[in-house]
Coordinates of C-alpha atoms and ligand atoms in Angstrom, one line a residue:
M1 CA 28.1 -17.6 36.8
C2 CA 24.6 -17.5 38.2
G3 CA 23.5 -17.4 41.8
I4 CA 21.4 -20.1 43.6
V5 CA 19.7 -19.9 47.0
G6 CA 17.4 -22.4 48.7
Y7 CA 15.5 -22.7 52.0
V8 CA 13.8 -25.6 53.8
G9 CA 12.2 -25.1 57.2
P10 CA 9.1 -23.7 59.0
K11 CA 9.3 -20.1 57.6
S12 CA 7.5 -18.7 54.6
C13 CA 10.6 -18.2 52.5
G14 CA 9.8 -15.8 49.6
D15 CA 11.4 -12.7 51.2
L16 CA 14.3 -14.7 52.5
L17 CA 15.1 -16.0 49.0
V18 CA 14.9 -12.6 47.5
D19 CA 17.3 -11.3 50.2
G20 CA 19.7 -14.1 49.4
L21 CA 19.5 -13.3 45.7
R22 CA 20.3 -9.7 46.3
R23 CA 23.5 -10.7 48.0
L24 CA 24.3 -12.9 45.0
E25 CA 23.6 -10.3 42.3
Y26 CA 27.3 -9.8 41.8
R27 CA 27.3 -13.2 40.2
G28 CA 25.0 -12.1 37.4
Y29 CA 21.8 -10.3 37.0
D30 CA 20.0 -10.5 33.7
S31 CA 17.0 -12.3 35.1
A32 CA 15.8 -13.9 38.2
G33 CA 13.1 -16.2 39.6
L34 CA 11.7 -18.2 42.6
A35 CA 9.9 -21.5 43.0
V36 CA 8.2 -22.0 46.3
H37 CA 6.1 -25.0 47.5
D38 CA 2.9 -23.6 49.0
G39 CA 1.9 -26.9 50.6
K40 CA -0.1 -28.1 47.6
E41 CA 2.0 -27.3 44.6
I42 CA 5.1 -25.5 43.4
R43 CA 4.5 -21.9 42.3
V44 CA 7.0 -20.0 40.2
V45 CA 7.6 -16.3 39.5
R46 CA 10.3 -15.1 37.1
S47 CA 11.2 -11.9 35.5
V48 CA 13.8 -10.5 33.2
G49 CA 16.3 -7.7 34.2
K50 CA 17.4 -6.7 37.6
L51 CA 16.1 -8.2 40.8
G52 CA 13.9 -5.2 41.4
N53 CA 11.7 -6.5 38.5
L54 CA 11.3 -9.8 40.3
V55 CA 10.4 -7.9 43.5
S56 CA 7.7 -6.0 41.6
A57 CA 6.3 -9.3 40.1
L58 CA 6.2 -10.8 43.5
K59 CA 4.1 -7.9 44.8
E60 CA 1.5 -8.9 42.3
R61 CA 1.9 -12.6 42.7
P62 CA 3.3 -13.2 46.2
L63 CA 4.8 -16.6 47.0
A64 CA 4.1 -18.1 50.5
G65 CA 5.4 -21.4 51.9
A66 CA 8.6 -23.5 51.9
P67 CA 10.7 -25.1 50.7
G68 CA 11.8 -22.7 48.0
I69 CA 14.6 -22.1 45.6
G70 CA 15.7 -18.9 43.9
H71 CA 18.1 -18.0 41.1
T72 CA 19.7 -14.9 39.6
R73 CA 20.9 -15.6 36.1
W74 CA 24.0 -14.6 34.0
A75 CA 23.0 -16.0 30.6
T76 CA 25.3 -18.5 28.8
H77 CA 22.8 -20.5 26.7
G78 CA 19.7 -18.6 25.6
R79 CA 19.2 -14.9 25.7
P80 CA 18.1 -13.1 28.9
S81 CA 14.3 -13.4 28.8
E82 CA 11.5 -14.5 31.2
T83 CA 11.2 -17.9 29.5
N84 CA 14.9 -18.5 29.8
A85 CA 15.0 -17.4 33.5
H86 CA 15.2 -20.1 36.2
P87 CA 13.6 -22.0 37.9
H88 CA 12.7 -24.3 35.0
V89 CA 9.7 -26.5 35.5
A90 CA 9.1 -30.0 34.1
G91 CA 6.0 -31.8 35.4
G92 CA 6.2 -31.6 39.2
I93 CA 9.9 -30.7 39.2
A94 CA 11.3 -27.1 39.6
L95 CA 15.1 -26.7 39.1
V96 CA 17.7 -24.0 39.2
H97 CA 21.2 -24.4 37.8
N98 CA 24.5 -22.6 37.7
G99 CA 27.1 -23.8 35.1
I100 CA 27.3 -25.1 31.6
I101 CA 26.0 -28.5 30.4
E102 CA 28.5 -29.6 27.8
N103 CA 26.5 -32.3 26.1
H104 CA 23.3 -30.3 26.0
L105 CA 22.7 -30.6 22.3
H106 CA 22.9 -34.4 22.4
L107 CA 20.7 -34.7 25.5
K108 CA 18.1 -32.3 24.0
R109 CA 17.9 -34.3 20.8
Q110 CA 17.3 -37.5 22.8
L111 CA 14.6 -35.9 24.9
M112 CA 12.9 -34.4 21.9
E113 CA 12.8 -37.8 20.2
Q114 CA 11.0 -39.0 23.3
G115 CA 8.4 -36.3 22.8
V116 CA 9.6 -33.8 25.3
K117 CA 8.6 -30.2 24.4
F118 CA 10.9 -27.4 25.5
S119 CA 9.8 -24.0 26.5
S120 CA 13.2 -22.3 26.8
D121 CA 16.5 -22.1 24.9
T122 CA 18.5 -23.0 28.0
D123 CA 20.7 -26.0 28.7
T124 CA 19.2 -26.1 32.2
E125 CA 15.7 -27.1 31.1
I126 CA 17.2 -30.3 29.8
V127 CA 18.2 -31.3 33.4
A128 CA 14.7 -30.5 34.7
H129 CA 13.3 -32.9 32.1
L130 CA 15.9 -35.5 32.8
V131 CA 14.9 -35.5 36.5
E132 CA 11.2 -35.5 35.7
R133 CA 11.7 -38.6 33.5
E134 CA 13.3 -40.4 36.4
V135 CA 10.5 -39.3 38.8
R136 CA 7.9 -40.6 36.3
A137 CA 9.8 -43.9 36.3
G138 CA 9.1 -44.2 40.0
H139 CA 12.2 -42.8 41.7
K140 CA 12.2 -40.5 44.7
L141 CA 13.7 -37.1 44.1
L142 CA 17.1 -37.9 45.5
E143 CA 17.6 -40.9 43.3
A144 CA 16.0 -39.2 40.3
V145 CA 18.5 -36.3 40.5
R146 CA 21.4 -38.8 40.9
R147 CA 20.2 -40.8 37.9
A148 CA 19.6 -37.7 35.8
L149 CA 23.1 -36.3 36.5
A150 CA 24.7 -39.6 35.5
V151 CA 24.2 -38.6 31.9
V152 CA 25.1 -35.0 32.2
E153 CA 28.6 -33.7 31.3
G154 CA 29.8 -30.3 32.3
A155 CA 29.8 -27.9 35.2
Y156 CA 26.8 -27.7 37.4
A157 CA 25.3 -26.7 40.7
V158 CA 21.6 -27.6 40.9
A159 CA 18.9 -27.3 43.4
V160 CA 15.7 -29.2 42.8
L161 CA 12.1 -29.3 44.3
H162 CA 9.5 -31.9 43.8
K163 CA 5.8 -31.3 44.2
D164 CA 5.2 -34.6 45.9
E165 CA 8.1 -34.3 48.4
P166 CA 7.3 -31.0 50.0
D167 CA 9.8 -31.4 52.9
R168 CA 13.1 -31.4 51.0
I169 CA 15.4 -29.8 48.5
V170 CA 18.0 -31.9 46.6
I171 CA 21.2 -30.2 45.6
A172 CA 24.2 -31.5 43.6
K173 CA 27.5 -30.1 42.4
N174 CA 30.2 -30.6 39.9
A175 CA 32.7 -27.7 39.3
S176 CA 30.3 -25.0 40.3
P177 CA 30.1 -23.9 44.0
L178 CA 27.4 -24.7 46.5
V179 CA 27.4 -24.2 50.3
I180 CA 24.9 -25.6 52.8
G181 CA 23.9 -23.5 55.9
L182 CA 22.7 -25.2 59.0
G183 CA 20.2 -23.4 61.2
E184 CA 17.9 -24.4 64.2
G185 CA 15.3 -26.5 62.5
E186 CA 16.0 -25.0 59.1
T187 CA 18.5 -25.6 56.3
Y188 CA 19.8 -23.3 53.6
C189 CA 21.8 -23.6 50.4
A190 CA 23.5 -21.1 48.2
S191 CA 26.1 -20.6 45.5
D192 CA 28.1 -18.5 47.8
I193 CA 28.4 -17.8 51.5
P194 CA 27.2 -14.1 51.6
A195 CA 23.7 -15.1 50.5
I196 CA 22.9 -17.0 53.7
L197 CA 25.4 -15.4 56.1
P198 CA 22.7 -13.3 57.9
Y199 CA 20.9 -16.5 58.8
T200 CA 23.6 -18.9 59.9
R201 CA 27.4 -19.0 60.2
T202 CA 27.5 -22.8 60.4
M203 CA 28.2 -24.1 56.9
V204 CA 29.2 -27.2 55.0
L205 CA 30.8 -26.9 51.6
L206 CA 29.6 -29.4 49.0
E207 CA 32.5 -31.0 47.0
E208 CA 32.8 -32.2 43.4
G209 CA 30.5 -35.0 42.5
E210 CA 28.4 -34.8 45.7
I211 CA 24.6 -34.7 46.1
A212 CA 22.8 -33.6 49.3
L213 CA 19.3 -34.1 50.7
L214 CA 18.3 -30.9 52.6
T215 CA 15.5 -31.1 55.1
A216 CA 14.6 -28.8 58.1
G217 CA 16.4 -31.3 60.3
G218 CA 19.7 -31.0 58.4
V219 CA 21.7 -32.5 55.6
E220 CA 22.7 -35.9 54.3
I221 CA 25.5 -35.9 51.8
T222 CA 26.5 -38.7 49.5
T223 CA 28.6 -39.0 46.4
L224 CA 26.8 -39.3 43.0
K225 CA 27.8 -42.9 43.2
G226 CA 25.9 -43.3 46.5
E227 CA 28.8 -43.4 49.0
R228 CA 28.0 -41.7 52.3
V229 CA 30.0 -38.5 53.1
D230 CA 30.6 -37.3 56.6
R231 CA 31.8 -33.6 56.7
K232 CA 32.1 -31.5 59.7
P233 CA 30.4 -28.0 59.4
K234 CA 32.7 -24.9 59.5
T235 CA 32.0 -21.7 61.4
I236 CA 32.4 -18.7 59.0
T237 CA 33.9 -15.7 60.6
W238 CA 33.9 -13.3 57.6
N239 CA 31.8 -10.1 57.7
A240 CA 29.3 -9.5 54.9
A241 CA 31.7 -7.4 52.7
Q242 CA 34.5 -10.0 53.0
A243 CA 32.1 -12.8 52.2
E244 CA 30.9 -11.1 49.0
K245 CA 34.5 -11.1 47.8
S246 CA 35.1 -14.7 49.1
G247 CA 37.5 -13.2 51.7
Y248 CA 39.6 -11.3 49.1
K249 CA 40.2 -7.6 49.9
H250 CA 39.0 -6.5 46.5
F251 CA 36.9 -7.9 43.6
M252 CA 39.9 -7.4 41.3
L253 CA 42.0 -9.8 43.4
K254 CA 39.2 -12.3 43.5
E255 CA 38.8 -12.0 39.8
I256 CA 42.5 -12.5 39.2
H257 CA 42.3 -15.7 41.2
E258 CA 39.2 -16.8 39.2
Q259 CA 41.0 -16.9 35.9
P260 CA 41.8 -20.7 35.8
R261 CA 38.0 -21.3 36.2
A262 CA 37.1 -18.6 33.6
I263 CA 39.4 -20.3 31.1
E264 CA 38.0 -23.7 31.8
D265 CA 34.4 -22.4 31.4
T266 CA 35.3 -20.7 28.2
M267 CA 36.7 -23.9 26.7
R268 CA 34.0 -26.2 28.2
G269 CA 32.1 -28.2 25.6
R270 CA 33.8 -26.5 22.7
I271 CA 36.7 -28.9 22.0
D272 CA 36.3 -32.2 20.2
L273 CA 39.0 -34.2 22.0
E274 CA 38.8 -37.1 19.6
K275 CA 39.4 -35.1 16.4
W276 CA 41.4 -32.3 18.1
D277 CA 39.0 -29.8 16.6
I278 CA 36.6 -27.1 17.6
I279 CA 32.9 -27.9 17.6
D280 CA 31.2 -26.0 14.8
S281 CA 28.2 -24.7 16.6
E282 CA 30.3 -23.1 19.3
I283 CA 32.1 -20.4 17.4
G284 CA 29.5 -18.1 15.9
I285 CA 30.5 -18.6 12.2
D286 CA 29.6 -21.7 10.3
A287 CA 32.1 -24.0 8.7
A288 CA 31.4 -22.9 5.1
A289 CA 31.7 -19.2 5.9
A290 CA 34.9 -19.9 7.9
A291 CA 36.5 -21.6 4.9
D292 CA 35.7 -18.5 2.8
V293 CA 37.3 -15.9 5.1
K294 CA 40.1 -14.0 3.3
R295 CA 41.3 -11.8 6.2
V296 CA 40.6 -11.4 10.0
Y297 CA 40.2 -7.9 11.2
F298 CA 40.0 -7.4 15.0
I299 CA 38.4 -4.2 16.3
A300 CA 38.4 -3.3 20.0
C301 CA 39.4 -0.8 22.7
G302 CA 41.6 -0.9 25.8
T303 CA 42.3 -4.3 27.2
S304 CA 40.2 -6.0 24.6
F305 CA 42.4 -4.4 22.0
H306 CA 45.5 -5.9 23.7
A307 CA 43.7 -9.3 23.6
S308 CA 43.2 -8.7 19.9
L309 CA 46.9 -8.0 19.3
F310 CA 47.4 -11.6 20.6
G311 CA 44.6 -12.8 18.4
R312 CA 46.4 -11.5 15.3
Y313 CA 49.5 -13.7 16.1
L314 CA 47.2 -16.7 16.7
V315 CA 45.2 -16.3 13.5
E316 CA 48.3 -15.8 11.3
S317 CA 50.1 -18.7 12.9
L318 CA 47.3 -21.2 13.1
S319 CA 45.0 -20.4 10.3
G320 CA 47.4 -18.9 7.7
L321 CA 45.1 -15.9 7.2
P322 CA 46.3 -12.4 7.1
A323 CA 45.1 -10.7 10.3
T324 CA 45.0 -7.1 11.4
C325 CA 44.1 -5.2 14.5
E326 CA 42.5 -1.8 14.8
L327 CA 41.5 0.5 17.6
A328 CA 37.8 0.9 17.1
S329 CA 37.9 4.6 17.7
E330 CA 40.5 5.0 14.9
L331 CA 38.7 2.8 12.4
V332 CA 35.7 5.1 12.4
V333 CA 37.7 8.2 11.6
R334 CA 39.3 6.7 8.5
D335 CA 38.0 5.4 5.2
P336 CA 38.8 1.8 6.2
V337 CA 39.3 -0.7 3.4
V338 CA 37.2 -3.5 4.8
G339 CA 34.4 -5.5 3.2
P340 CA 33.3 -8.8 1.7
G341 CA 35.8 -11.6 2.6
D342 CA 36.7 -9.9 5.8
L343 CA 35.8 -11.5 9.1
V344 CA 35.6 -8.6 11.5
V345 CA 35.9 -9.7 15.1
A346 CA 34.5 -7.1 17.5
V347 CA 36.0 -7.8 20.8
S348 CA 34.4 -6.4 23.9
Q349 CA 34.0 -7.7 27.5
S350 CA 30.9 -5.6 28.1
G351 CA 29.5 -5.9 24.6
E352 CA 28.4 -2.3 24.9
T353 CA 31.4 -0.2 24.2
I354 CA 30.2 2.5 21.9
D355 CA 33.5 2.9 19.9
T356 CA 33.5 -0.8 19.1
L357 CA 29.8 -0.7 18.2
A358 CA 30.4 2.2 15.9
A359 CA 33.3 0.5 14.2
L360 CA 31.3 -2.7 13.9
K361 CA 28.5 -0.8 12.1
A362 CA 31.0 0.8 9.7
A363 CA 32.5 -2.6 8.8
K364 CA 29.1 -4.2 8.5
D365 CA 27.9 -1.4 6.1
R366 CA 30.9 -2.1 3.9
G367 CA 29.9 -5.8 3.6
A368 CA 32.1 -7.5 6.1
R369 CA 31.0 -10.5 8.2
I370 CA 30.9 -9.6 11.8
L371 CA 31.7 -11.9 14.7
A372 CA 31.2 -10.6 18.2
L373 CA 33.5 -11.8 20.9
A374 CA 31.9 -10.7 24.2
N375 CA 31.3 -11.8 27.8
V376 CA 27.8 -10.4 28.2
L377 CA 25.1 -12.5 26.4
D378 CA 22.8 -10.6 24.1
S379 CA 24.5 -7.2 24.7
A380 CA 24.6 -4.6 22.0
I381 CA 27.6 -5.8 20.1
P382 CA 26.5 -9.5 19.8
R383 CA 23.0 -8.2 18.8
A384 CA 24.5 -6.2 16.0
A385 CA 26.8 -9.0 14.8
H386 CA 26.2 -11.9 12.4
G387 CA 27.3 -14.4 15.0
S388 CA 28.8 -14.5 18.5
L389 CA 31.5 -16.3 20.4
Y390 CA 31.1 -15.8 24.1
T391 CA 33.7 -15.9 26.8
H392 CA 32.3 -17.5 30.0
A393 CA 34.2 -15.5 32.6
G394 CA 31.1 -14.6 34.6
P395 CA 30.5 -11.0 35.5
E396 CA 33.6 -8.9 36.1
I397 CA 33.0 -6.2 38.8
G398 CA 36.5 -4.7 39.1
V399 CA 36.8 -1.9 36.5
A400 CA 40.3 -3.1 35.5
S401 CA 39.7 -6.1 33.3
T402 CA 41.5 -9.3 34.3
K403 CA 39.6 -12.5 34.0
C404 CA 37.7 -11.2 30.9
F405 CA 41.1 -10.5 29.3
T406 CA 42.5 -14.0 29.6
A407 CA 39.1 -15.5 28.7
Q408 CA 39.2 -13.5 25.5
L409 CA 42.7 -14.9 24.8
A410 CA 41.2 -18.4 25.3
A411 CA 38.3 -17.7 22.9
M412 CA 40.8 -16.4 20.3
V413 CA 42.8 -19.7 20.5
L414 CA 39.5 -21.5 19.8
L415 CA 38.7 -19.2 16.9
A416 CA 42.2 -19.5 15.4
V417 CA 42.2 -23.3 15.6
Y418 CA 38.7 -23.4 14.1
L419 CA 39.7 -21.2 11.1
G420 CA 42.9 -23.2 10.6
R421 CA 41.0 -26.5 10.6
R422 CA 38.1 -25.3 8.4
R423 CA 40.7 -23.9 5.9
N424 CA 42.6 -27.2 6.0
V425 CA 45.9 -25.5 6.9
L426 CA 46.2 -26.6 10.5
S427 CA 47.4 -30.2 10.9
T428 CA 45.8 -32.4 13.5
D429 CA 49.1 -32.8 15.3
R430 CA 49.6 -29.0 15.7
A431 CA 45.9 -28.6 16.7
R432 CA 46.4 -31.3 19.3
E433 CA 49.6 -29.6 20.7
V434 CA 47.8 -26.3 21.0
L435 CA 44.5 -27.6 22.4
Q436 CA 46.3 -30.0 24.8
G437 CA 48.4 -27.0 25.9
M438 CA 45.2 -25.1 26.4
L439 CA 43.7 -27.8 28.6
E440 CA 46.8 -27.6 30.8
V441 CA 46.8 -23.8 31.0
P442 CA 44.4 -23.5 34.0
H443 CA 46.8 -25.8 36.0
R444 CA 49.8 -23.7 35.1
M445 CA 47.8 -20.5 36.0
R446 CA 47.1 -22.0 39.5
D447 CA 50.8 -22.6 39.9
V448 CA 51.5 -18.9 39.2
L449 CA 48.7 -17.6 41.4
S450 CA 50.0 -19.7 44.3
Q451 CA 53.0 -17.4 44.2
D452 CA 50.9 -14.4 45.0
D453 CA 53.0 -13.5 48.0
S454 CA 56.2 -13.1 46.1
L455 CA 54.5 -10.6 43.7
R456 CA 53.4 -8.7 46.8
D457 CA 57.0 -8.5 47.9
L458 CA 58.1 -7.3 44.5
A459 CA 55.3 -4.7 44.4
R460 CA 56.5 -3.4 47.8
K461 CA 60.0 -2.8 46.3
F462 CA 58.6 -0.9 43.3
Q463 CA 55.7 1.0 44.8
H464 CA 57.4 4.4 45.0
A465 CA 58.5 4.5 41.3
K466 CA 57.2 7.4 39.3
S467 CA 57.2 5.7 35.9
F468 CA 57.5 2.1 34.5
L469 CA 58.5 0.6 31.2
F470 CA 57.2 -2.8 30.1
L471 CA 58.9 -4.6 27.3
G472 CA 58.0 -7.8 25.3
R473 CA 58.4 -9.3 21.8
G474 CA 56.1 -11.5 19.8
V475 CA 53.2 -12.7 21.8
S476 CA 54.7 -11.1 24.9
F477 CA 54.3 -7.6 23.3
P478 CA 50.5 -7.4 23.9
I479 CA 51.1 -8.6 27.5
A480 CA 53.7 -5.9 28.1
V481 CA 51.2 -3.2 26.8
E482 CA 48.4 -4.7 28.9
G483 CA 50.7 -4.9 32.0
A484 CA 51.4 -1.2 31.6
L485 CA 47.7 -0.4 31.2
K486 CA 46.8 -2.3 34.3
L487 CA 49.4 -0.5 36.4
K488 CA 48.4 3.0 35.3
E489 CA 44.7 2.3 35.6
I490 CA 44.7 1.3 39.2
S491 CA 47.9 2.7 40.7
Y492 CA 48.0 6.0 38.7
I493 CA 51.7 5.5 38.0
H494 CA 52.7 6.4 34.5
A495 CA 53.7 3.2 32.6
E496 CA 54.4 2.5 29.0
G497 CA 54.3 -0.8 27.2
Y498 CA 56.6 -1.2 24.3
A499 CA 57.7 -3.8 21.7
A500 CA 61.2 -4.7 23.0
G501 CA 62.7 -4.2 19.6
E502 CA 61.5 -0.6 19.6
M503 CA 63.3 0.4 22.9
K504 CA 66.4 1.5 21.0
H505 CA 64.3 3.8 18.8
G506 CA 63.3 6.1 21.7
P507 CA 62.4 4.9 25.1
I508 CA 66.0 3.9 25.9
A509 CA 66.6 7.6 26.6
L510 CA 64.3 7.3 29.7
I511 CA 66.3 4.6 31.4
D512 CA 68.2 5.4 34.6
E513 CA 68.5 4.0 38.1
N514 CA 65.0 5.3 39.0
M515 CA 63.2 3.6 36.1
P516 CA 61.8 0.1 36.7
V517 CA 61.8 -1.9 33.5
V518 CA 59.6 -5.0 33.4
V519 CA 60.7 -7.5 30.7
V520 CA 58.4 -10.2 29.7
M521 CA 60.7 -12.9 28.3
P522 CA 59.6 -16.5 28.4
R523 CA 61.7 -19.0 26.4
D524 CA 60.4 -18.7 22.9
R525 CA 61.9 -17.8 19.5
T526 CA 62.2 -14.1 20.6
Y527 CA 64.2 -14.9 23.7
E528 CA 67.8 -14.2 22.6
K529 CA 66.9 -10.7 21.2
T530 CA 64.9 -9.8 24.3
L531 CA 67.9 -11.0 26.5
S532 CA 70.0 -8.4 24.6
N533 CA 67.4 -5.7 25.5
L534 CA 67.6 -6.7 29.1
Q535 CA 71.4 -6.3 29.0
E536 CA 71.0 -2.9 27.3
V537 CA 68.7 -1.8 30.2
K538 CA 71.1 -3.1 32.8
A539 CA 74.0 -1.3 31.1
R540 CA 72.1 2.0 31.7
E541 CA 71.5 1.2 35.4
G542 CA 67.8 0.5 34.9
R543 CA 66.0 -1.5 37.7
T544 CA 64.9 -4.7 36.0
L545 CA 62.2 -7.2 36.8
A546 CA 62.2 -10.1 34.3
L547 CA 59.4 -12.7 33.9
A548 CA 61.2 -15.8 32.7
T549 CA 60.7 -19.5 32.3
R550 CA 61.6 -21.7 35.3
G551 CA 65.2 -22.9 35.0
D552 CA 66.5 -19.9 33.0
A553 CA 69.8 -19.1 34.7
E554 CA 70.9 -16.6 32.1
V555 CA 68.2 -14.1 33.1
G556 CA 68.9 -14.7 36.8
A557 CA 72.5 -13.5 36.3
I558 CA 71.4 -10.2 34.7
A559 CA 68.1 -9.0 36.1
D560 CA 67.7 -7.5 39.5
H561 CA 64.6 -9.5 40.1
V562 CA 63.2 -12.5 38.3
F563 CA 59.7 -14.0 38.6
Y564 CA 59.9 -17.6 37.3
L565 CA 57.0 -19.0 35.3
P566 CA 56.0 -22.6 34.5
K567 CA 56.7 -23.8 31.0
V568 CA 53.8 -23.9 28.4
D569 CA 53.6 -24.0 24.6
A570 CA 55.4 -20.9 23.3
M571 CA 52.2 -19.7 21.7
L572 CA 50.3 -19.9 25.0
T573 CA 52.7 -18.0 27.3
P574 CA 50.4 -14.9 27.5
F575 CA 48.0 -16.9 29.7
I576 CA 50.8 -17.3 32.2
T577 CA 52.8 -14.0 31.8
S578 CA 49.6 -11.8 32.2
L579 CA 49.1 -13.0 35.8
P580 CA 52.2 -11.7 37.5
L581 CA 51.6 -8.3 35.8
Q582 CA 48.0 -8.1 37.0
L583 CA 49.2 -9.0 40.6
L584 CA 52.1 -6.5 40.4
A585 CA 49.7 -3.8 39.4
Y586 CA 47.2 -4.8 42.1
Y587 CA 49.6 -4.9 44.9
V588 CA 51.4 -1.6 43.9
A589 CA 47.9 0.0 43.9
D590 CA 46.9 -1.5 47.2
F591 CA 50.1 -0.3 48.8
K592 CA 49.3 3.2 47.5
G593 CA 45.8 2.9 48.9
T594 CA 43.9 3.7 45.7
D595 CA 40.4 2.6 45.0
V596 CA 41.3 -0.6 43.2
D597 CA 37.9 -1.7 42.2
Q598 CA 36.7 1.7 41.0
P599 CA 39.7 3.7 40.0
R600 CA 39.2 7.4 39.5
N601 CA 37.8 8.7 36.1
L602 CA 37.2 5.2 34.8
A603 CA 33.9 3.3 34.1
K604 CA 33.4 -0.4 33.6
T605 CA 31.3 0.2 30.4
V606 CA 32.3 3.1 28.2
T607 CA 29.2 4.3 26.3
V608 CA 30.5 7.7 25.1
E609 CA 32.6 8.2 22.0
Ligands
M6R1 O1 33.9 -3.8 27.5 P1 35.1 -3.6 26.6 O2 36.0 -4.8 26.6 O3 34.7 -3.2 25.2 O4 35.9 -2.4 27.2 C1 37.0 -1.8 26.5 C2 37.8 -1.0 27.4 O5 37.0 0.1 27.9 C3 38.3 -1.7 28.6 O6 39.1 -2.8 28.3 C4 39.2 -0.8 29.5 O7 40.4 -0.5 28.9 C5 39.4 -1.5 30.9 N1 39.3 -0.5 31.9 C6 40.6 -2.3 31.0 O8 40.9 -2.7 32.3

């Protein structure tokens, strides 16, 4: 999730582009760069790290002129470095990109066979070369970009300059956002509204598969197939703070709603739809090593640990390997029996958690193969691992993890299918069922998120409770524990997550008419047993909220409140059941007026043991 900004008009645009990038830093910030046409040629300045580094570089090498494009990067392909920073240049073309090019390996191979030399490890540079090839063939910039994108598969928003057409920017979009801002004799573009809101409130949103020619006089939009598009501009009434959160009250709520996209991006380009398999190069462990694994050993903390609990079910069920799960801070205080034959999966959203890093090192010292599962490219945990499997959730700003959690679940499905296939224990039919189910998950998630209002109503009813119990069995157990963690982190209400089968061994003593019990019970093989637990809670006057599959009348007759969920493959219900629990926690906290995005005593990245 990178940030793009562009300007065409009479002003010298260097400062304006930096200002726009500053408002987009929340989208990612491992490197940044500008390309500005100075009237004769396109000049580029890039730097690694925060935007301040780019500002320092621009003091030494100021850029004057227009049009110009800028970019702040959140790496997905190629580590954060100056050479991997955007804009990428090919001949007279400069290009910035947000998204993931799925067929990048294939396209790169083709271009190399044609003699193209690459100067970065990015998928983006491929698009710059594709456009340049079309320009060399005699096409004007607009047509060149259209032709280049015809062979590109994946998600992109691009903005492109051409040395010989100094009055224009061409932009195009598929699955990554782009807005166009219309000023008086000047035109802007950006990944998101806040970047250009100080300059204009008149905006046009580019839709999927559209390409636009921006000049100082305005915009002409066509589809990638060349059909003309007439779209009326909108007037944006948000203030700057609302705009940064896309109109949501908090980053956490925005990130909850970004989950379908985070899952799509995490799966993008990694599934072979013909063989119903996972593409080898995408998993961080090669096929031979995968076939040799004897046990999978997840290590993690907090929410990443809860994702790992789900990972254990997946690995056992889909790959037939024994799998275990350990809190990183506990592994380092034992003499763990871990070593050759073990695939240790170090799961961490930030990639910097010190406990997980310490456990990783302990396992590596004992001879285990280490796979990092992280959201931040080239962070400490991936750097210390033998290989990495990245989630593509984009930066998560809210301290309480939401979209990174479900993106981790998606990465674990890919890993489990990959291990199952390489070990020849997972049939094509079952792999197809699971992967087809995964491809439908984002749609089912959107269905749940569209019922946001009913979760707010439920939260209003429960906001004054002093303590909550969350129950679930099988794959719903990690979700119950994660639901309890979310609630306590941001609402400061005590909550416990328990395996439903354990309730009778202790927590049942807590249940009375004041105790809300949230029961995660989609229709799966654990359903009947969990239904009995629900009855046991009701018999003790507990206030019950059940998460059940649509059409489940039995639960409706017992529970005080039911939130109904769309049906998905029984293995994949955690993608769906996590969402209402995140929203419940969010709305309870919001009713209580806590600092949802930065709850007390918590840090986004925990770098102390
Ligand atoms: O960055 P990591 O995934 O390694 O972080 C682990 C935990 O600190 C983190 O999940 C924490 O529990 C969050 N606050 C959860 O919302």
